[in-house]
Amino acid sequence: MNLLNYDFIAQENLKFLKTYKYKGTDQSLLYNYVLSPFANWCLKYVPLNVAPNTLTLLGLICIIICHILFYFVMGDNFQGTIPDWLLWTTFILHMIYMNFDNLDGKQARRTNNSSPLGMILDHNFDSMIIAIQGTNFVTCLQCGQSLLAFLLICVPTYPFYIIAHEEYYTHEMNLPIINAAAEGTVFVGSLFAINAIFGCEFWTQKIPQFYNLQFNTVAIIMFFFVVAFGLPFVFKKITKFVPLSKALKSQRYMLFIGLVLFYVILFSPSDVGSRHMRAILYIFGFTMSKAVGIVAVYHVSNQELPNYLNSIYLFCVLLFNTIYGQFFGNCLIEEGLLLQITALITVLVHIHFLYNITRQISEALKIKVFKINK
């Protein structure tokens, strides 16, 4: 087996790529009356020889720039005074990313260059951005290297993963009148601007009316309930096509991943979460991003979803190492080192996935990735 050039799509399923057509609607008022018209106006200035995937990539680059700036300015503490210029820069680049995210699909239809690869890259990059911009958001809310930082990343991650399954089972993506893709993304971007105006200190103030919890903790709890409110409606759509037991079974993989990392943070003998939270966030975010990509790939190629991905073995090692340390005082492998190695492997595995999916689909459809296909 050639591990470098690995085929995620079975040869007999490549034929489904040629007949795949994306189906979806967005009922968001913000999208239909503000974001979409603005993107249509911008589209007039996008040359016809610019590939849709190029626009998708430019959006991702905007968020990567924010992430790099946050890392070099703020370090790994995920708290502290954030310079106003950094918050405003992040806000502007975040909104530019949103516009690119709306432009790519319009450019694809305009140039007749829609493809399943474009859909996969769009979904996968969006899921990556939850992890990448999420670490900036953690700093913005002054979460520090704590369990709170991990929970903040979990809240938007799981719904994104579940919605990917909704598209897989229902064969379409219909976004409601208020949704994460429009209102949610604008809200996240706006918080960077709000912090630039009012400062970040209020996030750590305690609220007597809420059992003396900090403002950021209360905000995450409220965020959780808002997100959780919509999930039953998603599962209701899915159960029109498959039994609820099957829909829930498909969530086991990411649930296990989250529980392992939650366990490591809580029960680490050396309190590794307080020193290596960035590695934990990368591990969780990029694992989820690949999982979302797998769901999208199996959707367009009409394949049955796997019960788990091979990355699960990494998390079994993490779990065993932590439990061993609880019983014997010291872990078999130094926890920080193991997390750093796991984070690196997770990122490389994700890059390997993107490379091979791009290679296999572009070869099967005989299309160029970053050039217009006439």
Short mmCIF file of C-alpha atoms in Angstrom, two decimals:
data_model
loop_
_atom_site.label_atom_id
_atom_site.label_comp_id
_atom_site.label_asym_id
_atom_site.label_seq_id
_atom_site.Cartn_x
_atom_site.Cartn_y
_atom_site.Cartn_z
CA MET A 1 0.00 0.00 0.00
CA ASN A 2 1.28 3.47 -0.91
CA LEU A 3 0.67 5.42 2.28
CA LEU A 4 1.60 8.75 0.71
CA ASN A 5 -0.85 8.41 -2.17
CA TYR A 6 -3.78 6.92 -0.27
CA ASP A 7 -7.17 6.63 -1.97
CA PHE A 8 -10.01 7.60 0.37
CA ILE A 9 -12.60 6.86 -2.31
CA ALA A 10 -13.02 3.29 -3.54
CA GLN A 11 -12.50 2.90 -7.30
CA GLU A 12 -16.05 1.67 -7.83
CA ASN A 13 -17.41 4.81 -6.16
CA LEU A 14 -15.51 7.36 -8.25
CA LYS A 15 -18.37 7.32 -10.79
CA PHE A 16 -20.64 9.07 -8.27
CA LEU A 17 -18.40 12.15 -8.32
CA LYS A 18 -19.50 12.91 -11.88
CA THR A 19 -23.20 12.92 -11.00
CA TYR A 20 -22.96 14.73 -7.65
CA LYS A 21 -24.89 18.01 -7.39
CA TYR A 22 -24.86 20.19 -4.30
CA LYS A 23 -28.30 20.93 -2.87
CA GLY A 24 -28.89 23.53 -0.21
CA THR A 25 -30.60 26.71 0.87
CA ASP A 26 -29.84 29.47 3.34
CA GLN A 27 -32.90 31.14 4.86
CA SER A 28 -30.84 33.60 6.93
CA LEU A 29 -32.13 37.16 6.61
CA LEU A 30 -28.64 38.47 7.27
CA TYR A 31 -27.25 36.35 4.45
CA ASN A 32 -30.01 37.04 1.94
CA TYR A 33 -30.29 40.81 2.52
CA VAL A 34 -26.74 41.80 3.50
CA LEU A 35 -23.99 39.22 3.02
CA SER A 36 -25.14 37.74 -0.30
CA PRO A 37 -25.90 41.09 -2.01
CA PHE A 38 -22.50 42.42 -0.89
CA ALA A 39 -20.80 39.29 -2.24
CA ASN A 40 -22.69 39.71 -5.53
CA TRP A 41 -21.39 43.27 -5.78
CA CYS A 42 -17.83 42.11 -5.09
CA LEU A 43 -18.23 39.32 -7.65
CA LYS A 44 -18.35 41.91 -10.44
CA TYR A 45 -14.71 42.70 -9.70
CA VAL A 46 -13.51 39.09 -9.56
CA PRO A 47 -11.88 38.12 -12.90
CA LEU A 48 -13.44 35.17 -14.69
CA ASN A 49 -10.10 33.35 -14.71
CA VAL A 50 -9.94 33.16 -10.89
CA ALA A 51 -10.80 29.64 -9.72
CA PRO A 52 -13.41 29.24 -6.95
CA ASN A 53 -10.98 27.14 -4.91
CA THR A 54 -8.53 30.05 -4.99
CA LEU A 55 -11.12 32.22 -3.25
CA THR A 56 -11.74 29.48 -0.69
CA LEU A 57 -8.01 29.27 0.01
CA LEU A 58 -7.68 33.07 0.33
CA GLY A 59 -10.38 33.01 3.01
CA LEU A 60 -8.44 30.40 4.97
CA ILE A 61 -5.23 32.43 4.60
CA CYS A 62 -6.97 35.45 6.17
CA ILE A 63 -7.67 33.42 9.33
CA ILE A 64 -4.20 31.86 9.36
CA ILE A 65 -2.71 35.39 9.34
CA CYS A 66 -4.87 36.28 12.37
CA HIS A 67 -3.76 33.12 14.10
CA ILE A 68 -0.05 33.76 13.51
CA LEU A 69 -0.36 37.35 14.73
CA PHE A 70 -2.17 36.24 17.89
CA TYR A 71 0.47 33.59 18.55
CA PHE A 72 3.45 35.93 18.28
CA VAL A 73 1.79 38.80 20.16
CA MET A 74 -0.08 36.91 22.90
CA GLY A 75 1.84 33.63 23.21
CA ASP A 76 0.27 30.55 24.77
CA ASN A 77 -1.41 32.11 27.81
CA PHE A 78 -4.80 32.66 26.11
CA GLN A 79 -5.33 35.71 28.29
CA GLY A 80 -3.97 39.19 28.90
CA THR A 81 -4.35 42.63 27.35
CA ILE A 82 -4.77 42.34 23.59
CA PRO A 83 -3.56 45.32 21.52
CA ASP A 84 -6.39 47.17 19.80
CA TRP A 85 -4.63 46.95 16.43
CA LEU A 86 -4.60 43.14 16.70
CA LEU A 87 -8.31 42.97 17.53
CA TRP A 88 -9.27 45.32 14.70
CA THR A 89 -7.02 43.45 12.25
CA THR A 90 -8.62 40.15 13.27
CA PHE A 91 -12.10 41.63 12.92
CA ILE A 92 -11.37 42.96 9.41
CA LEU A 93 -9.68 39.77 8.20
CA HIS A 94 -12.50 37.68 9.69
CA MET A 95 -15.10 39.64 7.72
CA ILE A 96 -12.98 39.37 4.56
CA TYR A 97 -12.85 35.60 5.11
CA MET A 98 -16.66 35.56 5.37
CA ASN A 99 -16.94 37.36 2.05
CA PHE A 100 -14.53 34.93 0.36
CA ASP A 101 -16.60 32.09 1.82
CA ASN A 102 -19.68 33.53 0.11
CA LEU A 103 -17.84 34.41 -3.10
CA ASP A 104 -16.39 30.98 -3.90
CA GLY A 105 -19.74 29.31 -4.52
CA LYS A 106 -21.00 32.24 -6.59
CA GLN A 107 -17.82 32.21 -8.69
CA ALA A 108 -18.20 28.45 -9.18
CA ARG A 109 -21.71 28.85 -10.56
CA ARG A 110 -20.72 31.93 -12.58
CA THR A 111 -17.90 30.08 -14.35
CA ASN A 112 -19.66 26.69 -14.40
CA ASN A 113 -16.86 25.25 -12.26
CA SER A 114 -18.86 23.68 -9.43
CA SER A 115 -17.41 20.36 -8.29
CA PRO A 116 -17.58 17.99 -5.32
CA LEU A 117 -13.96 18.90 -4.57
CA GLY A 118 -14.95 22.54 -4.12
CA MET A 119 -17.67 21.55 -1.67
CA ILE A 120 -15.29 19.33 0.31
CA LEU A 121 -12.58 22.00 0.51
CA ASP A 122 -15.15 24.64 1.52
CA HIS A 123 -16.57 22.52 4.34
CA ASN A 124 -13.14 21.34 5.45
CA PHE A 125 -11.61 24.81 5.53
CA ASP A 126 -14.60 26.11 7.48
CA SER A 127 -14.13 23.37 10.07
CA MET A 128 -10.39 24.15 10.27
CA ILE A 129 -11.24 27.78 10.92
CA ILE A 130 -13.26 26.80 14.00
CA ALA A 131 -10.02 25.46 15.49
CA ILE A 132 -7.68 28.17 14.19
CA GLN A 133 -9.85 31.21 14.89
CA GLY A 134 -11.17 29.44 17.97
CA THR A 135 -7.81 29.74 19.71
CA ASN A 136 -7.90 33.49 19.05
CA PHE A 137 -11.44 33.59 20.42
CA VAL A 138 -10.28 31.74 23.55
CA THR A 139 -7.75 34.53 24.15
CA CYS A 140 -10.38 37.16 23.42
CA LEU A 141 -12.62 35.73 26.16
CA GLN A 142 -9.66 35.50 28.56
CA CYS A 143 -10.12 31.77 29.14
CA GLY A 144 -6.45 31.06 29.89
CA GLN A 145 -4.96 27.58 29.74
CA SER A 146 -7.95 25.99 31.46
CA LEU A 147 -10.79 23.59 30.88
CA LEU A 148 -12.88 26.62 29.92
CA ALA A 149 -10.75 27.09 26.78
CA PHE A 150 -11.40 23.50 25.69
CA LEU A 151 -15.14 23.77 26.35
CA LEU A 152 -15.33 26.96 24.31
CA ILE A 153 -13.89 25.13 21.29
CA CYS A 154 -16.22 22.14 21.85
CA VAL A 155 -19.42 24.20 21.75
CA PRO A 156 -19.29 25.12 18.03
CA THR A 157 -17.35 22.01 16.98
CA TYR A 158 -19.89 19.30 17.75
CA PRO A 159 -22.84 21.03 16.03
CA PHE A 160 -20.68 21.50 12.91
CA TYR A 161 -19.87 17.79 12.95
CA ILE A 162 -23.53 16.86 13.42
CA ILE A 163 -24.66 19.17 10.59
CA ALA A 164 -22.12 17.47 8.32
CA HIS A 165 -23.95 14.21 9.06
CA GLU A 166 -27.27 15.90 8.34
CA GLU A 167 -26.02 16.69 4.83
CA TYR A 168 -24.70 13.13 4.46
CA TYR A 169 -28.02 11.49 5.37
CA THR A 170 -30.46 13.99 3.83
CA HIS A 171 -28.31 14.80 0.75
CA GLU A 172 -28.86 18.52 1.18
CA MET A 173 -27.96 21.37 3.52
CA ASN A 174 -30.80 23.70 4.45
CA LEU A 175 -29.77 26.40 6.90
CA PRO A 176 -32.50 27.99 9.09
CA ILE A 177 -33.36 31.67 9.42
CA ILE A 178 -30.71 32.08 12.13
CA ASN A 179 -27.66 29.89 11.67
CA ALA A 180 -23.98 29.57 12.55
CA ALA A 181 -22.76 30.10 8.97
CA ALA A 182 -24.17 33.63 8.79
CA GLU A 183 -25.23 35.11 12.12
CA GLY A 184 -22.85 32.95 14.16
CA THR A 185 -19.78 33.83 12.09
CA VAL A 186 -20.63 37.55 12.09
CA PHE A 187 -21.16 37.38 15.86
CA VAL A 188 -17.71 35.86 16.41
CA GLY A 189 -16.07 38.49 14.22
CA SER A 190 -17.99 41.29 15.94
CA LEU A 191 -16.75 40.19 19.36
CA PHE A 192 -13.19 41.03 18.31
CA ALA A 193 -14.37 44.57 17.50
CA ILE A 194 -16.33 44.78 20.76
CA ASN A 195 -13.23 43.82 22.70
CA ALA A 196 -11.25 46.50 20.87
CA ILE A 197 -13.81 49.11 21.92
CA PHE A 198 -14.54 48.05 25.50
CA GLY A 199 -11.44 46.03 26.40
CA CYS A 200 -11.14 42.39 27.44
CA GLU A 201 -11.12 42.83 31.22
CA PHE A 202 -14.89 42.51 31.67
CA TRP A 203 -14.76 38.81 30.67
CA THR A 204 -13.10 37.90 33.97
CA GLN A 205 -15.47 39.93 36.16
CA LYS A 206 -17.71 37.86 38.42
CA ILE A 207 -21.50 38.06 38.21
CA PRO A 208 -23.21 37.69 41.63
CA GLN A 209 -26.55 36.86 40.00
CA PHE A 210 -24.97 33.77 38.39
CA TYR A 211 -23.42 32.13 41.44
CA ASN A 212 -20.42 34.45 41.25
CA LEU A 213 -19.28 32.90 37.97
CA GLN A 214 -17.04 34.88 35.65
CA PHE A 215 -18.63 36.60 32.69
CA ASN A 216 -16.80 34.37 30.19
CA THR A 217 -18.07 31.23 31.96
CA VAL A 218 -21.66 32.50 31.85
CA ALA A 219 -21.23 33.44 28.18
CA ILE A 220 -20.05 29.92 27.29
CA ILE A 221 -22.96 28.36 29.22
CA MET A 222 -25.42 30.58 27.34
CA PHE A 223 -23.62 29.79 24.07
CA PHE A 224 -24.02 26.08 24.83
CA PHE A 225 -27.78 26.33 25.43
CA VAL A 226 -28.31 28.40 22.26
CA VAL A 227 -26.47 25.78 20.20
CA ALA A 228 -28.09 22.82 21.97
CA PHE A 229 -31.55 24.28 21.29
CA GLY A 230 -31.18 23.68 17.55
CA LEU A 231 -29.74 20.16 17.64
CA PRO A 232 -33.06 18.27 18.16
CA PHE A 233 -34.34 19.84 14.93
CA VAL A 234 -31.24 18.59 13.10
CA PHE A 235 -31.72 15.05 14.39
CA LYS A 236 -35.42 15.25 13.49
CA LYS A 237 -34.42 15.90 9.86
CA ILE A 238 -31.93 13.03 9.93
CA THR A 239 -34.46 10.55 11.35
CA LYS A 240 -36.62 11.03 8.26
CA PHE A 241 -33.92 9.07 6.41
CA VAL A 242 -32.30 6.80 9.02
CA PRO A 243 -33.23 5.56 12.53
CA LEU A 244 -32.18 7.76 15.44
CA SER A 245 -29.96 4.94 16.75
CA LYS A 246 -27.90 5.03 13.54
CA ALA A 247 -27.68 8.83 13.62
CA LEU A 248 -26.41 8.76 17.21
CA LYS A 249 -24.04 5.88 16.48
CA SER A 250 -22.28 8.00 13.85
CA GLN A 251 -21.42 10.56 16.56
CA ARG A 252 -19.50 8.11 18.76
CA TYR A 253 -16.07 8.77 17.26
CA MET A 254 -15.89 12.51 17.99
CA LEU A 255 -17.66 12.01 21.32
CA PHE A 256 -14.91 9.58 22.35
CA ILE A 257 -12.21 12.03 21.20
CA GLY A 258 -13.72 14.84 23.26
CA LEU A 259 -14.13 12.68 26.35
CA VAL A 260 -10.51 11.49 26.19
CA LEU A 261 -9.18 15.04 26.03
CA PHE A 262 -11.61 16.11 28.76
CA TYR A 263 -10.28 13.27 30.93
CA VAL A 264 -6.67 14.20 30.22
CA ILE A 265 -7.29 17.83 31.22
CA LEU A 266 -9.11 16.92 34.43
CA PHE A 267 -7.02 14.00 35.67
CA SER A 268 -3.53 14.66 34.34
CA PRO A 269 -1.00 13.90 37.12
CA SER A 270 1.07 16.91 36.05
CA ASP A 271 -1.86 19.21 35.18
CA VAL A 272 -0.71 19.16 31.57
CA GLY A 273 -3.68 21.23 30.40
CA SER A 274 -2.37 24.31 32.20
CA ARG A 275 0.87 24.10 30.18
CA HIS A 276 -0.09 22.65 26.81
CA MET A 277 -3.64 23.80 26.10
CA ARG A 278 -2.70 24.94 22.60
CA ALA A 279 -1.65 21.38 21.70
CA ILE A 280 -4.95 20.06 23.07
CA LEU A 281 -6.95 22.57 21.02
CA TYR A 282 -5.00 21.70 17.88
CA ILE A 283 -5.50 17.97 18.47
CA PHE A 284 -9.24 18.35 18.93
CA GLY A 285 -9.73 20.90 16.14
CA PHE A 286 -7.77 19.16 13.41
CA THR A 287 -9.17 15.74 14.34
CA MET A 288 -12.67 17.15 13.99
CA SER A 289 -11.78 18.89 10.73
CA LYS A 290 -10.58 15.65 9.14
CA ALA A 291 -13.67 13.84 10.46
CA VAL A 292 -15.90 16.47 8.81
CA GLY A 293 -13.89 16.06 5.62
CA ILE A 294 -14.38 12.29 5.69
CA VAL A 295 -18.15 12.74 6.06
CA ALA A 296 -18.17 15.13 3.07
CA VAL A 297 -16.03 12.79 0.94
CA TYR A 298 -18.20 9.78 1.71
CA HIS A 299 -21.27 11.86 0.97
CA VAL A 300 -20.20 12.87 -2.55
CA SER A 301 -18.91 9.36 -3.34
CA ASN A 302 -21.93 7.52 -1.91
CA GLN A 303 -19.89 5.42 0.55
CA GLU A 304 -20.92 4.03 3.93
CA LEU A 305 -19.44 5.98 6.82
CA PRO A 306 -16.74 4.19 8.85
CA ASN A 307 -17.37 3.54 12.55
CA TYR A 308 -14.13 5.31 13.45
CA LEU A 309 -10.95 6.72 11.93
CA ASN A 310 -7.47 5.32 12.54
CA SER A 311 -6.59 8.41 14.58
CA ILE A 312 -8.58 6.83 17.41
CA TYR A 313 -5.47 4.85 18.34
CA LEU A 314 -3.64 8.08 19.18
CA PHE A 315 -6.34 8.90 21.69
CA CYS A 316 -6.21 5.42 23.19
CA VAL A 317 -2.51 6.04 23.87
CA LEU A 318 -3.29 9.43 25.44
CA LEU A 319 -5.96 7.88 27.66
CA PHE A 320 -3.79 4.93 28.71
CA ASN A 321 -0.85 7.24 29.49
CA THR A 322 -3.01 9.42 31.75
CA ILE A 323 -4.58 6.46 33.57
CA TYR A 324 -1.13 4.89 34.06
CA GLY A 325 0.08 8.16 35.60
CA GLN A 326 -2.90 8.24 37.97
CA PHE A 327 -2.10 4.78 39.31
CA PHE A 328 1.69 4.95 39.41
CA GLY A 329 2.38 8.64 39.93
CA ASN A 330 4.31 9.15 36.71
CA CYS A 331 3.15 8.64 33.13
CA LEU A 332 4.98 6.26 30.81
CA ILE A 333 5.55 9.15 28.39
CA GLU A 334 5.99 12.75 29.56
CA GLU A 335 2.54 14.23 29.05
CA GLY A 336 3.56 17.49 27.44
CA LEU A 337 5.81 15.71 24.95
CA LEU A 338 3.08 13.21 24.09
CA LEU A 339 0.57 16.01 23.48
CA GLN A 340 3.01 17.91 21.27
CA ILE A 341 3.75 14.78 19.22
CA THR A 342 0.04 13.96 18.94
CA ALA A 343 -0.74 17.51 17.81
CA LEU A 344 1.96 17.33 15.14
CA ILE A 345 0.72 13.94 13.92
CA THR A 346 -2.86 15.22 13.84
CA VAL A 347 -1.92 18.22 11.69
CA LEU A 348 0.19 16.06 9.33
CA VAL A 349 -2.62 13.48 9.03
CA HIS A 350 -5.00 16.28 8.09
CA ILE A 351 -2.61 17.64 5.45
CA HIS A 352 -2.21 14.08 4.12
CA PHE A 353 -6.01 13.82 3.85
CA LEU A 354 -6.35 17.13 1.99
CA TYR A 355 -3.54 16.26 -0.42
CA ASN A 356 -4.95 12.84 -1.29
CA ILE A 357 -8.55 13.94 -1.64
CA THR A 358 -7.49 16.80 -3.90
CA ARG A 359 -5.29 14.47 -5.93
CA GLN A 360 -7.83 11.66 -6.27
CA ILE A 361 -10.87 13.79 -7.12
CA SER A 362 -9.02 16.10 -9.52
CA GLU A 363 -7.63 13.05 -11.35
CA ALA A 364 -11.00 11.29 -11.45
CA LEU A 365 -12.84 14.36 -12.79
CA LYS A 366 -9.87 15.58 -14.86
CA ILE A 367 -10.08 19.06 -13.36
CA LYS A 368 -7.54 21.62 -12.23
CA VAL A 369 -7.75 22.67 -8.58
CA PHE A 370 -6.71 26.31 -8.77
CA LYS A 371 -7.45 27.06 -12.42
CA ILE A 372 -10.67 27.56 -14.30
CA ASN A 373 -11.75 24.36 -16.09
CA LYS A 374 -13.13 25.35 -19.47
#
